[in-house]
PDB file of C-alpha atoms in Angstrom:
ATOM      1  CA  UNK A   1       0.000   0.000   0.000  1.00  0.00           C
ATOM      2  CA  UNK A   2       1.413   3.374  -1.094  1.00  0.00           C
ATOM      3  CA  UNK A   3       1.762   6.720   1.720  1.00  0.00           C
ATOM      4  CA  UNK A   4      -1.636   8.060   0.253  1.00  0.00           C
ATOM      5  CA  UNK A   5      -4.410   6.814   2.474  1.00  0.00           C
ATOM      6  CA  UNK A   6      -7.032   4.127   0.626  1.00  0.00           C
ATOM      7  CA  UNK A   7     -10.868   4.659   1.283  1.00  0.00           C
ATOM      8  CA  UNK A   8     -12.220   2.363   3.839  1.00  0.00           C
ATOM      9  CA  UNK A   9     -15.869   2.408   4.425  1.00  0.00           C
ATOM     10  CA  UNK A  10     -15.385   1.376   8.393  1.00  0.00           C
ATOM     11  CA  UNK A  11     -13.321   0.904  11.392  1.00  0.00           C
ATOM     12  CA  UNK A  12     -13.980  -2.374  10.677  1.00  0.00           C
ATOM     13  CA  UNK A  13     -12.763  -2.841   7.551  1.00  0.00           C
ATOM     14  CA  UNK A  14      -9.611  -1.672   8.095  1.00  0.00           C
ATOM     15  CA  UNK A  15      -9.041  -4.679  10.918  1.00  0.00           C
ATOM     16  CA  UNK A  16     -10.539  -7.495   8.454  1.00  0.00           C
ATOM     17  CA  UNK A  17      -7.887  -6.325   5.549  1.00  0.00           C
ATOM     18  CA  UNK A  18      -5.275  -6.450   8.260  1.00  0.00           C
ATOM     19  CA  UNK A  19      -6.103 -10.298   8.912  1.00  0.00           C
ATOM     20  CA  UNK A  20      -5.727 -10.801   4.902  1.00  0.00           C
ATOM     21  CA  UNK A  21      -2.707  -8.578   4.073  1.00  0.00           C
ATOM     22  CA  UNK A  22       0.429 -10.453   4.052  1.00  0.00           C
ATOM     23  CA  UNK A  23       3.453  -8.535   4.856  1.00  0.00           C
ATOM     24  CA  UNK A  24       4.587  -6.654   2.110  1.00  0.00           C
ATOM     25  CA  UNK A  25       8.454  -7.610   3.624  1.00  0.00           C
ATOM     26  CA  UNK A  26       8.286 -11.014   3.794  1.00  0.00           C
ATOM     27  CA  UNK A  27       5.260 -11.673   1.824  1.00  0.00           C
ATOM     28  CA  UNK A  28       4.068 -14.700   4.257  1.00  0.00           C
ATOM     29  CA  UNK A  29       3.657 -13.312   8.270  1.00  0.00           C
ATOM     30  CA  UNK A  30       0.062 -11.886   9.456  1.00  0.00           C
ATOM     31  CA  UNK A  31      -0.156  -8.331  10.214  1.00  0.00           C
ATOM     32  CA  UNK A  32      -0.981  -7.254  14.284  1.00  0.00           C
ATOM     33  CA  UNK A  33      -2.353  -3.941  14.251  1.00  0.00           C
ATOM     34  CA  UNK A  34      -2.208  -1.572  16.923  1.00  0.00           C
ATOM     35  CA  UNK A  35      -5.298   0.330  18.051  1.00  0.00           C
ATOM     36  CA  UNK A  36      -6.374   2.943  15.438  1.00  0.00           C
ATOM     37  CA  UNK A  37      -5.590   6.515  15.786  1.00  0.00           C
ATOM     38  CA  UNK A  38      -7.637   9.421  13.983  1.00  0.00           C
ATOM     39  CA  UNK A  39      -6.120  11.684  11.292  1.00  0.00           C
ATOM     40  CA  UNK A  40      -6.544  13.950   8.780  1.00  0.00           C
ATOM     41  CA  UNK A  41      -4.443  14.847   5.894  1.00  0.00           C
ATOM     42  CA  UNK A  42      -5.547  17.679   3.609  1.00  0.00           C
ATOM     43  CA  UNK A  43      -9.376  17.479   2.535  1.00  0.00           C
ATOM     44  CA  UNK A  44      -9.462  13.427   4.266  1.00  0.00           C
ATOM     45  CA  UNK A  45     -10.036  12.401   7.595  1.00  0.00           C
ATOM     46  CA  UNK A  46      -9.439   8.475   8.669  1.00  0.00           C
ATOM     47  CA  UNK A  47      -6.870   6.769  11.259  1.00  0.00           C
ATOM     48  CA  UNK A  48      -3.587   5.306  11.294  1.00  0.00           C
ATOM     49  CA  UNK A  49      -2.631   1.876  12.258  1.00  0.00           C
ATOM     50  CA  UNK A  50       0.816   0.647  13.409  1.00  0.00           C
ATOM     51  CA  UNK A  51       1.359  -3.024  12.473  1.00  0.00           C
ATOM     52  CA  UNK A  52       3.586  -5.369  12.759  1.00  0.00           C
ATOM     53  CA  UNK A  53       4.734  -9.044  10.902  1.00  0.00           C
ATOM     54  CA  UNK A  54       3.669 -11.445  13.114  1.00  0.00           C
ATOM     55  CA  UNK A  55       6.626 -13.250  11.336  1.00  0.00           C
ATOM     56  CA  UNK A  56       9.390 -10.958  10.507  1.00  0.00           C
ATOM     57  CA  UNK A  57       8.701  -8.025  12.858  1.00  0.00           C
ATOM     58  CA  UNK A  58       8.677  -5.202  10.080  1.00  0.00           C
ATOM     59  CA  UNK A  59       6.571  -2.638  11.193  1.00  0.00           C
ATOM     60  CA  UNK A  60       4.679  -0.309   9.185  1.00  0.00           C
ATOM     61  CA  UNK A  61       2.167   2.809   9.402  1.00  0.00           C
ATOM     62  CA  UNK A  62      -0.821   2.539   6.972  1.00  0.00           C
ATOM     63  CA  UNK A  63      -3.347   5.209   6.278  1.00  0.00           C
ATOM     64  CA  UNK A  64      -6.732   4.640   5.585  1.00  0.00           C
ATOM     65  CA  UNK A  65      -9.708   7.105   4.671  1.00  0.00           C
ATOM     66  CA  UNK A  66     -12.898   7.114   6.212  1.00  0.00           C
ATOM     67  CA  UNK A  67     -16.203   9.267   5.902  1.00  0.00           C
ATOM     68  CA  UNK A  68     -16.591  11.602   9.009  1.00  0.00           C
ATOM     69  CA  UNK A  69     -19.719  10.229  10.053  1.00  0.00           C
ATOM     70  CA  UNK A  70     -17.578   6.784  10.222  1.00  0.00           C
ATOM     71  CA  UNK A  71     -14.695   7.924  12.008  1.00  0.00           C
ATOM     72  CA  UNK A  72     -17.069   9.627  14.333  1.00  0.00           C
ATOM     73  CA  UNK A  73     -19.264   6.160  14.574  1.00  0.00           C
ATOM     74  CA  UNK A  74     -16.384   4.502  15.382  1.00  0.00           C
ATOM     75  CA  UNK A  75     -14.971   6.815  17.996  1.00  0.00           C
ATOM     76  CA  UNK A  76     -18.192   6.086  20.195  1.00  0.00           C
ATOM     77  CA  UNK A  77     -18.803   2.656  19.405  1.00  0.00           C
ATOM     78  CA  UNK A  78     -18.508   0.697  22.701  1.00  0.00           C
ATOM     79  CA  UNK A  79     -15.515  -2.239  22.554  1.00  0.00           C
ATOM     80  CA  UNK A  80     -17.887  -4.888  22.903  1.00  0.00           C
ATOM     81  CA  UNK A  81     -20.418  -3.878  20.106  1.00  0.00           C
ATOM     82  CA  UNK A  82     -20.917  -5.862  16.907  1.00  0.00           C
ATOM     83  CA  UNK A  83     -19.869  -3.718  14.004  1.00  0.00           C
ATOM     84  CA  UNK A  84     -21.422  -2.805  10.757  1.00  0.00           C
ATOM     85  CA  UNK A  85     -18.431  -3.444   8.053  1.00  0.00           C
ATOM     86  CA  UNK A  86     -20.248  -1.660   4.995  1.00  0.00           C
ATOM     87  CA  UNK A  87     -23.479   0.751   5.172  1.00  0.00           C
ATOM     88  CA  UNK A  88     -23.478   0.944   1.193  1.00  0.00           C
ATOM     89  CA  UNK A  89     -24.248  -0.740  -1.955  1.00  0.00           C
ATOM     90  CA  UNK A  90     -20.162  -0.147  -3.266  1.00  0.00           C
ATOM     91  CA  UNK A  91     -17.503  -2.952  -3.413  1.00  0.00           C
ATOM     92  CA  UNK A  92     -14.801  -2.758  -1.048  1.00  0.00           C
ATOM     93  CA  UNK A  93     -11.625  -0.763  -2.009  1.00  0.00           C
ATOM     94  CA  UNK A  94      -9.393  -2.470  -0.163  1.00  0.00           C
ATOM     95  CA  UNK A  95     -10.290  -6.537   0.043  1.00  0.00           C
ATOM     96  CA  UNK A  96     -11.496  -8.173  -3.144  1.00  0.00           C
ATOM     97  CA  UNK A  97     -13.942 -11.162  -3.478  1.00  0.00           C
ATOM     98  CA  UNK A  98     -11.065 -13.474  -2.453  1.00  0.00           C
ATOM     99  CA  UNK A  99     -10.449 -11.954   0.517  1.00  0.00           C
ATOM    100  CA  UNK A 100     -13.956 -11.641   1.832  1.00  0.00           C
ATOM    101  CA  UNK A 101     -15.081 -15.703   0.989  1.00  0.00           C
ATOM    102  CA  UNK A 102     -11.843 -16.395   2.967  1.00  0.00           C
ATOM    103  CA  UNK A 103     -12.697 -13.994   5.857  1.00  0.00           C
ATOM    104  CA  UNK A 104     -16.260 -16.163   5.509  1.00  0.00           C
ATOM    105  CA  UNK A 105     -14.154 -19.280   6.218  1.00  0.00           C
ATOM    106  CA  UNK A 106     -12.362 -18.307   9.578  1.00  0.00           C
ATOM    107  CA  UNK A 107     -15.040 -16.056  11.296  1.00  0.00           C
ATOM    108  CA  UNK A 108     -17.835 -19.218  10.646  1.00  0.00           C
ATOM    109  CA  UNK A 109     -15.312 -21.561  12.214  1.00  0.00           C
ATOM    110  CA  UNK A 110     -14.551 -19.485  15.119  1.00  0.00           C
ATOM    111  CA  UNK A 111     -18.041 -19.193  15.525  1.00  0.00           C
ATOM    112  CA  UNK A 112     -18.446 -22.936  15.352  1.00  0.00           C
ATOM    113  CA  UNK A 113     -15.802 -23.795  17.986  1.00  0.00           C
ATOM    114  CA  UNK A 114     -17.359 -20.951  20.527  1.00  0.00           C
ATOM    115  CA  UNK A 115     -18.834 -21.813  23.834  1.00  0.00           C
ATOM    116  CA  UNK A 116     -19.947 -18.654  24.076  1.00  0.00           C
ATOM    117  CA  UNK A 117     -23.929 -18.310  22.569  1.00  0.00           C
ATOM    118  CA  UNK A 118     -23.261 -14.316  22.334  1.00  0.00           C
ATOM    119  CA  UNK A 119     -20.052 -14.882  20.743  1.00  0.00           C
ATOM    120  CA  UNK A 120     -21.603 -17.105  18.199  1.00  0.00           C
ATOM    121  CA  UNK A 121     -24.265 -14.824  17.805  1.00  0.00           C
ATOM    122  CA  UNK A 122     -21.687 -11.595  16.886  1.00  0.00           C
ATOM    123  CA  UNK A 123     -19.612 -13.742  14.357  1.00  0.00           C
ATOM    124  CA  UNK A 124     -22.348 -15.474  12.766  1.00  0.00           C
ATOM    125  CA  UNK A 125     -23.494 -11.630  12.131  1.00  0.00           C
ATOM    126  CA  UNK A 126     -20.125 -10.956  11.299  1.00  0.00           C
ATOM    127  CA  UNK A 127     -19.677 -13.698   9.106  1.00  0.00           C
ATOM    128  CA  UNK A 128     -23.333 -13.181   7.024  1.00  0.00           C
ATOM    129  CA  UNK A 129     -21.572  -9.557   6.255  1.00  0.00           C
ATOM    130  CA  UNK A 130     -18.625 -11.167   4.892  1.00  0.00           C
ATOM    131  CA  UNK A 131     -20.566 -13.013   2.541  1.00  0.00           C
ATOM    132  CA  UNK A 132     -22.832 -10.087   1.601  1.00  0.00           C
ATOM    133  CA  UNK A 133     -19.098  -7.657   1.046  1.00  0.00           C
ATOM    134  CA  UNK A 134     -17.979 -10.967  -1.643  1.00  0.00           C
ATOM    135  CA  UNK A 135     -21.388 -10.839  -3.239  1.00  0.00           C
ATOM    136  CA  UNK A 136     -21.099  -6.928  -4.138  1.00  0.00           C
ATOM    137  CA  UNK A 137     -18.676  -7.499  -6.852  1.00  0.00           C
ATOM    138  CA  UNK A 138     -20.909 -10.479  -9.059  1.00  0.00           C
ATOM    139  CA  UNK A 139     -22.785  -8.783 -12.103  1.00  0.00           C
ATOM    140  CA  UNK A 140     -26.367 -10.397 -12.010  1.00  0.00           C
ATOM    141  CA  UNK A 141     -25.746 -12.696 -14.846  1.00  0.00           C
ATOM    142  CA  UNK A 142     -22.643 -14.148 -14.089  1.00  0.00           C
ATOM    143  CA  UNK A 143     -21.809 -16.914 -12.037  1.00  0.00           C
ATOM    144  CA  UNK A 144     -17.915 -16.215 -11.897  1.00  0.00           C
ATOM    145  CA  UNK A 145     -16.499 -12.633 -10.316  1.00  0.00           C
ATOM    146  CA  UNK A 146     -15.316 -10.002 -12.611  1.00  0.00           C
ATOM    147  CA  UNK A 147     -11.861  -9.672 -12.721  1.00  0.00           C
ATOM    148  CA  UNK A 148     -11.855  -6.353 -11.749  1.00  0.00           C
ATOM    149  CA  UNK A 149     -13.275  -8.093  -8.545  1.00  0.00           C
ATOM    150  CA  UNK A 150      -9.877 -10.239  -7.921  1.00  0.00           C
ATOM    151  CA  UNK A 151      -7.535  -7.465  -7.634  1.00  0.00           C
ATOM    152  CA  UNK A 152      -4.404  -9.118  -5.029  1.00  0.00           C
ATOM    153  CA  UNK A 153      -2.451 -12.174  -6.236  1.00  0.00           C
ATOM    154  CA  UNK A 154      -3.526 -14.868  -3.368  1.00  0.00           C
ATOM    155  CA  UNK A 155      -7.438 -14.321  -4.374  1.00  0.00           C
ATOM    156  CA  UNK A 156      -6.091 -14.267  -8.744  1.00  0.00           C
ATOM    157  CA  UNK A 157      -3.978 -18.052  -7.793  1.00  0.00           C
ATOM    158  CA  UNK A 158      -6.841 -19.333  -5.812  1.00  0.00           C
ATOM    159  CA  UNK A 159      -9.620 -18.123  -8.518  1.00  0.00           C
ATOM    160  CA  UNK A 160      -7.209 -20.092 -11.129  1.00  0.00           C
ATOM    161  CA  UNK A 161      -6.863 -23.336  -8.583  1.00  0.00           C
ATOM    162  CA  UNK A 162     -10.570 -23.346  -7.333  1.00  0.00           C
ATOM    163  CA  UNK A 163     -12.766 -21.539  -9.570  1.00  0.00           C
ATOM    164  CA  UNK A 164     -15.510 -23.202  -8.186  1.00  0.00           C
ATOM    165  CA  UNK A 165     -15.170 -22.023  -4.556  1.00  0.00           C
ATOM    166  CA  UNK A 166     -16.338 -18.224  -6.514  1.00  0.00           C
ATOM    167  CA  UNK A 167     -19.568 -19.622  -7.515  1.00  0.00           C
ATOM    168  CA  UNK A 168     -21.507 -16.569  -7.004  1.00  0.00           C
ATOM    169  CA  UNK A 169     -24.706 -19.399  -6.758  1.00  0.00           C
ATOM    170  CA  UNK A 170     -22.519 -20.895  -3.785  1.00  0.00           C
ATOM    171  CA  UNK A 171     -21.906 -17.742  -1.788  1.00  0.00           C
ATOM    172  CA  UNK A 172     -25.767 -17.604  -2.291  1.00  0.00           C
ATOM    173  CA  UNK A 173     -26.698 -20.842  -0.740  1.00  0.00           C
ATOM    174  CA  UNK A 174     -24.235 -20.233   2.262  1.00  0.00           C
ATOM    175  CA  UNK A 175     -25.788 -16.587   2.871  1.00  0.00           C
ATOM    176  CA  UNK A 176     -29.364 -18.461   3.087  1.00  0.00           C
ATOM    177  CA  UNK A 177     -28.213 -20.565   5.577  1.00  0.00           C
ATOM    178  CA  UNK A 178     -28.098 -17.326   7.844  1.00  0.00           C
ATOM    179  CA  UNK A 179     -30.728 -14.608   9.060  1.00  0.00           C
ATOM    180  CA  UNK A 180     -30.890 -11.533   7.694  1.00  0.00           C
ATOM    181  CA  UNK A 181     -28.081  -8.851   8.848  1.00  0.00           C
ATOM    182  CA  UNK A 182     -31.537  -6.654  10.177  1.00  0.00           C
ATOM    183  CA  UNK A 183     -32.428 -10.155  12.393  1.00  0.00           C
ATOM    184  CA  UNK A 184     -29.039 -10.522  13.414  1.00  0.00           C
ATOM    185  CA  UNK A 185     -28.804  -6.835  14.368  1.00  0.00           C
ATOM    186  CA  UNK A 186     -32.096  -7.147  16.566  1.00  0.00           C
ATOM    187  CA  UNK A 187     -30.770 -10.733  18.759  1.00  0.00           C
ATOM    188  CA  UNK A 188     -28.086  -8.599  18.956  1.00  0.00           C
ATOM    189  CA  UNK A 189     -29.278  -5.975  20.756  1.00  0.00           C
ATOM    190  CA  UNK A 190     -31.444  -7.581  23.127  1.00  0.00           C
ATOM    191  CA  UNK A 191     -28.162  -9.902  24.398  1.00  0.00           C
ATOM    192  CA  UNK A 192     -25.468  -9.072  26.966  1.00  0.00           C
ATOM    193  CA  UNK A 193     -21.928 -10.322  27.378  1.00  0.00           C
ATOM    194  CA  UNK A 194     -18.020  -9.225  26.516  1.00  0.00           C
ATOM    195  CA  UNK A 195     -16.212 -10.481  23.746  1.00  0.00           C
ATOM    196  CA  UNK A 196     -12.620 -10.118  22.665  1.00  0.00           C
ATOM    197  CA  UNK A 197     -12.042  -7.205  19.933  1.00  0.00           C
ATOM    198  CA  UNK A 198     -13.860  -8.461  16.858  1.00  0.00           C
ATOM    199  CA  UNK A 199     -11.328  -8.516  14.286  1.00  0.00           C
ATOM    200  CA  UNK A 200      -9.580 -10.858  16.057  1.00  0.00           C
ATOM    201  CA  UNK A 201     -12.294 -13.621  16.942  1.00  0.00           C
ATOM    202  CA  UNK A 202      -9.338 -16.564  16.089  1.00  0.00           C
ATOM    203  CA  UNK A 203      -6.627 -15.121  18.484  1.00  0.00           C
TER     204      UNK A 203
END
């Protein structure tokens, strides 16, 4: 990622690429990311985030924009609430299709090893978004993604090995399996309970 910040649509967001962003040093290690701190840099506000290789070390500062009404969101948002990844009908900027079916994956198998029902509950919700963030790239009559919508190298190699894990009719049939994100958001409310940070629900 280049100096000039990338447009994020959420606090969110910005942890979830983290989890699917090899370092750029080593190409291989998981980035850590440090808590997010606001900034603005000419016309853009968003936040910084320190990370660090969980394999190598390097350590890096990366800039991503956000709407004010996010940033603001996200400065009052208690710890333990369940966030809202995307608000809008536009792709992602920053994690393609790939990226998002894979995010799927992990969050609906932490959520299948919890003992914890509201911990289930928050990355089953979690999880249903993921789906819904892959689906925004398919055109309506196409089964595969656009390739505008594969736009790192892991998701472009994985397309080529396992085309059929992009089935636009597959992510379908997984997102039916779940309740509606407005559902979700409701059981949601009406539970209680701390969880760990959200965009970590594996560590």
């Amino acid at each position: 990622m280049s100096d000039a910040p990338v447009v994020s649509h959420s606090l969110a967001e910005v942890y979830l690429y983290l989890m699917v962003t090899p370092c750029a040093e080593c190409g291989t290690g998981r980035l850590e990311g440090a808590d997010a701190r606001s900034a603005r840099w000419d016309d853009r506000v968003g936040v910084e985030v320190e990370t660090t290789c969980t394999s190598c070390g390097q350590r890096a500062s990366l800039r991503f924009a956000l709407a004010e009404s996010e940033l603001g969101a996200a400065q009052h948002k208690r710890p333990d609430a369940a966030a809202r990844i995307n608000a809008t009908d536009e792709p992602s900027h920053i994690i393609d299709v790939g990226g998002w079916i894979t995010l799927f994956s992990v969050i609906a198998e932490a959520a299948a090893k919890s003992e914890d029902r509201v911990e289930t509950r928050k990355l089953g919700y979690e999880a249903a978004q993921c789906l819904n963030e892959a689906l925004k790239f398919y055109e309506e009559d196409n089964d595969l993604p656009p390739d505008t919508a594969l736009f790192t190298e892991p998701s472009r190699r994985r397309f080529r090995e396992q085309p059929q894990a992009f089935a636009r009719s597959r992510l379908i049939d997984l997102r039916a399996k779940l309740p509606s994100i407005d559902a979700m958001e409701k059981r949601l409310a009406s539970g209680q309970g701390r969880r760990k940070r959200w965009w970590r629900p594996w560590g």
